[in-house]
Amino acid sequence: MFNTDVCRYHYINLNDLPEDIQAIITEVQEKTGFIPNVFLTLARRPDEFRAFFDYYQAIMNREANLSLAEKEMIVVATSSANGCQYCVVAHGAVLRIITKQPILSDQISINHHHSAITQRQKSILDFSMKLCRTPEQINEEDYNRLYKQGLDDEDIWDISSVCAFFGLSNRMAIISAMQPNPEFYTMGR
């Protein structure tokens, strides 16, 4: 199948996918009422689909000092810096739902310093943006700013994992011309 409303690549019919991937996609569809285009796009390569979503689950659902909202803030801010419309729109919707703040993701996607977030969250996003844009410039002072906010090296690892994973995700969404599902634009508003 090929549908430019999804992406520029052909994708396989849901019924032709391996059963484990069908089950994942069906579960998401039942929960949300639609199939996010990222699933249809990545399912064309089943092994990569499994690896992608396994790592996503490992970093985003890991119990940690970072909240899911803080992780989604990282996704929205760095995806915007990378110019990834799909991830800004889709994860902006998730952030709106988690925080119950209908404009927060829009603020973060433009300039997190003008967002109604804590100093800790601004520090997390400052580090994330530096890692996203100029990783070679990360230095001890960057770590110290996070330590001053009560974050430790495991938290920095978590911040970095989210940032790095979505760097991959952003680039795959961009090269595939993956389009956000229309449903994402109004969720949580």
GROMACS .gro file of N, CA and C in nm, residues 95-180:
model
  258
   95LEU      N    1   0.194   1.514   2.562
   95LEU     CA    2   0.229   1.605   2.671
   95LEU      C    3   0.106   1.682   2.720
   96ARG      N    4   0.021   1.726   2.628
   96ARG     CA    5  -0.102   1.796   2.668
   96ARG      C    6  -0.190   1.705   2.753
   97ILE      N    7  -0.202   1.580   2.714
   97ILE     CA    8  -0.287   1.486   2.787
   97ILE      C    9  -0.229   1.458   2.925
   98ILE      N   10  -0.098   1.434   2.933
   98ILE     CA   11  -0.034   1.402   3.062
   98ILE      C   12  -0.045   1.519   3.160
   99THR      N   13  -0.016   1.640   3.111
   99THR     CA   14  -0.010   1.756   3.200
   99THR      C   15  -0.145   1.826   3.216
  100LYS      N   16  -0.238   1.794   3.127
  100LYS     CA   17  -0.368   1.863   3.125
  100LYS      C   18  -0.350   2.014   3.107
  101GLN      N   19  -0.245   2.050   3.033
  101GLN     CA   20  -0.216   2.190   3.001
  101GLN      C   21  -0.220   2.206   2.848
  102PRO      N   22  -0.327   2.264   2.795
  102PRO     CA   23  -0.349   2.263   2.650
  102PRO      C   24  -0.249   2.344   2.567
  103ILE      N   25  -0.173   2.435   2.627
  103ILE     CA   26  -0.079   2.513   2.545
  103ILE      C   27   0.068   2.488   2.578
  104LEU      N   28   0.095   2.406   2.678
  104LEU     CA   29   0.233   2.385   2.722
  104LEU      C   30   0.321   2.331   2.610
  105SER      N   31   0.275   2.232   2.538
  105SER     CA   32   0.360   2.173   2.433
  105SER      C   33   0.389   2.275   2.323
  106ASP      N   34   0.295   2.362   2.292
  106ASP     CA   35   0.320   2.467   2.193
  106ASP      C   36   0.429   2.562   2.243
  107GLN      N   37   0.421   2.599   2.369
  107GLN     CA   38   0.522   2.688   2.427
  107GLN      C   39   0.660   2.622   2.424
  108ILE      N   40   0.667   2.497   2.466
  108ILE     CA   41   0.796   2.427   2.470
  108ILE      C   42   0.853   2.409   2.330
  109SER      N   43   0.769   2.383   2.234
  109SER     CA   44   0.820   2.362   2.098
  109SER      C   45   0.878   2.489   2.037
  110ILE      N   46   0.837   2.605   2.089
  110ILE     CA   47   0.890   2.731   2.036
  110ILE      C   48   1.009   2.779   2.118
  111ASN      N   49   0.992   2.787   2.251
  111ASN     CA   50   1.102   2.833   2.337
  111ASN      C   51   1.068   2.795   2.480
  112HIS      N   52   1.134   2.691   2.528
  112HIS     CA   53   1.100   2.641   2.662
  112HIS      C   54   1.128   2.742   2.773
  113HIS      N   55   1.211   2.840   2.746
  113HIS     CA   56   1.238   2.942   2.849
  113HIS      C   57   1.117   3.033   2.874
  114HIS      N   58   1.023   3.033   2.782
  114HIS     CA   59   0.902   3.113   2.797
  114HIS      C   60   0.782   3.025   2.832
  115SER      N   61   0.809   2.907   2.884
  115SER     CA   62   0.704   2.812   2.922
  115SER      C   63   0.681   2.815   3.072
  116ALA      N   64   0.563   2.777   3.111
  116ALA     CA   65   0.528   2.769   3.253
  116ALA      C   66   0.576   2.635   3.310
  117ILE      N   67   0.710   2.620   3.319
  117ILE     CA   68   0.769   2.498   3.374
  117ILE      C   69   0.867   2.537   3.484
  118THR      N   70   0.908   2.439   3.562
  118THR     CA   71   0.997   2.464   3.675
  118THR      C   72   1.139   2.491   3.628
  119GLN      N   73   1.222   2.544   3.718
  119GLN     CA   74   1.362   2.564   3.686
  119GLN      C   75   1.431   2.431   3.659
  120ARG      N   76   1.393   2.330   3.733
  120ARG     CA   77   1.448   2.194   3.709
  120ARG      C   78   1.419   2.152   3.565
  121GLN      N   79   1.295   2.170   3.520
  121GLN     CA   80   1.257   2.131   3.385
  121GLN      C   81   1.330   2.215   3.281
  122LYS      N   82   1.346   2.343   3.308
  122LYS     CA   83   1.423   2.428   3.215
  122LYS      C   84   1.567   2.379   3.205
  123SER      N   85   1.624   2.339   3.318
  123SER     CA   86   1.762   2.287   3.317
  123SER      C   87   1.770   2.157   3.237
  124ILE      N   88   1.671   2.071   3.255
  124ILE     CA   89   1.666   1.946   3.178
  124ILE      C   90   1.660   1.977   3.028
  125LEU      N   91   1.576   2.072   2.991
  125LEU     CA   92   1.561   2.106   2.850
  125LEU      C   93   1.683   2.181   2.797
  126ASP      N   94   1.746   2.263   2.879
  126ASP     CA   95   1.871   2.328   2.836
  126ASP      C   96   1.975   2.223   2.800
  127PHE      N   97   1.993   2.124   2.888
  127PHE     CA   98   2.090   2.018   2.863
  127PHE      C   99   2.050   1.940   2.737
  128SER      N  100   1.923   1.907   2.724
  128SER     CA  101   1.873   1.831   2.609
  128SER      C  102   1.897   1.906   2.479
  129MET      N  103   1.870   2.036   2.479
  129MET     CA  104   1.889   2.115   2.358
  129MET      C  105   2.037   2.124   2.321
  130LYS      N  106   2.123   2.135   2.420
  130LYS     CA  107   2.267   2.139   2.392
  130LYS      C  108   2.312   2.004   2.336
  131LEU      N  109   2.265   1.896   2.395
  131LEU     CA  110   2.298   1.763   2.346
  131LEU      C  111   2.245   1.743   2.204
  132CYS      N  112   2.129   1.796   2.176
  132CYS     CA  113   2.067   1.786   2.044
  132CYS      C  114   2.144   1.866   1.939
  133ARG      N  115   2.179   1.990   1.972
  133ARG     CA  116   2.236   2.083   1.874
  133ARG      C  117   2.389   2.082   1.869
  134THR      N  118   2.453   2.079   1.984
  134THR     CA  119   2.599   2.091   1.990
  134THR      C  120   2.655   1.993   2.092
  135PRO      N  121   2.640   1.864   2.068
  135PRO     CA  122   2.680   1.765   2.168
  135PRO      C  123   2.829   1.770   2.203
  136GLU      N  124   2.909   1.812   2.109
  136GLU     CA  125   3.052   1.818   2.135
  136GLU      C  126   3.089   1.925   2.236
  137GLN      N  127   2.995   2.013   2.268
  137GLN     CA  128   3.022   2.120   2.364
  137GLN      C  129   2.975   2.088   2.506
  138ILE      N  130   2.919   1.970   2.528
  138ILE     CA  131   2.880   1.930   2.663
  138ILE      C  132   3.006   1.928   2.750
  139ASN      N  133   2.996   1.991   2.867
  139ASN     CA  134   3.111   1.996   2.958
  139ASN      C  135   3.066   1.982   3.102
  140GLU      N  136   3.159   1.985   3.192
  140GLU     CA  137   3.131   1.961   3.334
  140GLU      C  138   3.030   2.061   3.391
  141GLU      N  139   3.033   2.183   3.344
  141GLU     CA  140   2.938   2.284   3.392
  141GLU      C  141   2.794   2.244   3.360
  142ASP      N  142   2.774   2.179   3.246
  142ASP     CA  143   2.640   2.132   3.209
  142ASP      C  144   2.590   2.029   3.309
  143TYR      N  145   2.678   1.939   3.350
  143TYR     CA  146   2.641   1.839   3.451
  143TYR      C  147   2.613   1.908   3.584
  144ASN      N  148   2.696   2.004   3.621
  144ASN     CA  149   2.680   2.075   3.749
  144ASN      C  150   2.546   2.147   3.758
  145ARG      N  151   2.501   2.206   3.647
  145ARG     CA  152   2.370   2.273   3.647
  145ARG      C  153   2.258   2.174   3.679
  146LEU      N  154   2.271   2.054   3.627
  146LEU     CA  155   2.170   1.952   3.656
  146LEU      C  156   2.181   1.901   3.799
  147TYR      N  157   2.303   1.884   3.848
  147TYR     CA  158   2.322   1.842   3.988
  147TYR      C  159   2.258   1.942   4.083
  148LYS      N  160   2.270   2.071   4.051
  148LYS     CA  161   2.212   2.176   4.137
  148LYS      C  162   2.060   2.168   4.141
  149GLN      N  163   2.001   2.101   4.045
  149GLN     CA  164   1.854   2.083   4.041
  149GLN      C  165   1.813   1.949   4.102
  150GLY      N  166   1.907   1.881   4.168
  150GLY     CA  167   1.875   1.755   4.233
  150GLY      C  168   1.880   1.634   4.142
  151LEU      N  169   1.936   1.650   4.024
  151LEU     CA  170   1.948   1.539   3.929
  151LEU      C  171   2.085   1.474   3.945
  152ASP      N  172   2.092   1.344   3.914
  152ASP     CA  173   2.219   1.273   3.928
  152ASP      C  174   2.259   1.214   3.793
  153ASP      N  175   2.367   1.136   3.794
  153ASP     CA  176   2.419   1.081   3.669
  153ASP      C  177   2.321   0.984   3.601
  154GLU      N  178   2.243   0.911   3.680
  154GLU     CA  179   2.142   0.823   3.619
  154GLU      C  180   2.034   0.905   3.550
  155ASP      N  181   1.997   1.018   3.610
  155ASP     CA  182   1.900   1.107   3.547
  155ASP      C  183   1.955   1.165   3.417
  156ILE      N  184   2.084   1.200   3.419
  156ILE     CA  185   2.148   1.253   3.299
  156ILE      C  186   2.150   1.147   3.190
  157TRP      N  187   2.172   1.022   3.229
  157TRP     CA  188   2.166   0.912   3.132
  157TRP      C  189   2.026   0.904   3.072
  158ASP      N  190   1.923   0.916   3.156
  158ASP     CA  191   1.785   0.910   3.107
  158ASP      C  192   1.755   1.026   3.012
  159ILE      N  193   1.795   1.146   3.050
  159ILE     CA  194   1.775   1.264   2.964
  159ILE      C  195   1.841   1.239   2.829
  160SER      N  196   1.964   1.191   2.834
  160SER     CA  197   2.041   1.168   2.711
  160SER      C  198   1.981   1.057   2.626
  161SER      N  199   1.930   0.953   2.689
  161SER     CA  200   1.868   0.842   2.615
  161SER      C  201   1.746   0.890   2.538
  162VAL      N  202   1.662   0.970   2.603
  162VAL     CA  203   1.543   1.022   2.536
  162VAL      C  204   1.584   1.112   2.420
  163CYS      N  205   1.677   1.202   2.447
  163CYS     CA  206   1.723   1.294   2.343
  163CYS      C  207   1.781   1.217   2.224
  164ALA      N  208   1.867   1.121   2.251
  164ALA     CA  209   1.933   1.046   2.144
  164ALA      C  210   1.833   0.960   2.066
  165PHE      N  211   1.745   0.891   2.136
  165PHE     CA  212   1.647   0.807   2.068
  165PHE      C  213   1.559   0.890   1.975
  166PHE      N  214   1.517   1.005   2.023
  166PHE     CA  215   1.430   1.086   1.937
  166PHE      C  216   1.506   1.158   1.828
  167GLY      N  217   1.638   1.170   1.841
  167GLY     CA  218   1.717   1.215   1.727
  167GLY      C  219   1.704   1.117   1.612
  168LEU      N  220   1.712   0.988   1.644
  168LEU     CA  221   1.689   0.882   1.543
  168LEU      C  222   1.547   0.890   1.490
  169SER      N  223   1.451   0.894   1.580
  169SER     CA  224   1.311   0.896   1.541
  169SER      C  225   1.280   1.016   1.452
  170ASN      N  226   1.331   1.133   1.490
  170ASN     CA  227   1.308   1.255   1.411
  170ASN      C  228   1.360   1.238   1.268
  171ARG      N  229   1.479   1.186   1.258
  171ARG     CA  230   1.539   1.173   1.125
  171ARG      C  231   1.463   1.072   1.038
  172MET      N  232   1.416   0.963   1.096
  172MET     CA  233   1.339   0.866   1.019
  172MET      C  234   1.203   0.924   0.979
  173ALA      N  235   1.143   1.001   1.068
  173ALA     CA  236   1.015   1.064   1.034
  173ALA      C  237   1.034   1.166   0.922
  174ILE      N  238   1.143   1.240   0.926
  174ILE     CA  239   1.168   1.342   0.823
  174ILE      C  240   1.194   1.278   0.688
  175ILE      N  241   1.285   1.179   0.682
  175ILE     CA  242   1.318   1.122   0.551
  175ILE      C  243   1.203   1.043   0.492
  176SER      N  244   1.113   0.994   0.576
  176SER     CA  245   0.998   0.919   0.524
  176SER      C  246   0.879   1.011   0.496
  177ALA      N  247   0.894   1.141   0.525
  177ALA     CA  248   0.784   1.237   0.508
  177ALA      C  249   0.660   1.190   0.585
  178MET      N  250   0.686   1.135   0.705
  178MET     CA  251   0.577   1.084   0.788
  178MET      C  252   0.488   1.200   0.832
  179GLN      N  253   0.360   1.184   0.811
  179GLN     CA  254   0.263   1.288   0.844
  179GLN      C  255   0.194   1.257   0.977
  180PRO      N  256   0.176   1.361   1.061
  180PRO     CA  257   0.101   1.339   1.185
  180PRO      C  258  -0.044   1.306   1.153
   0.00000   0.00000   0.00000
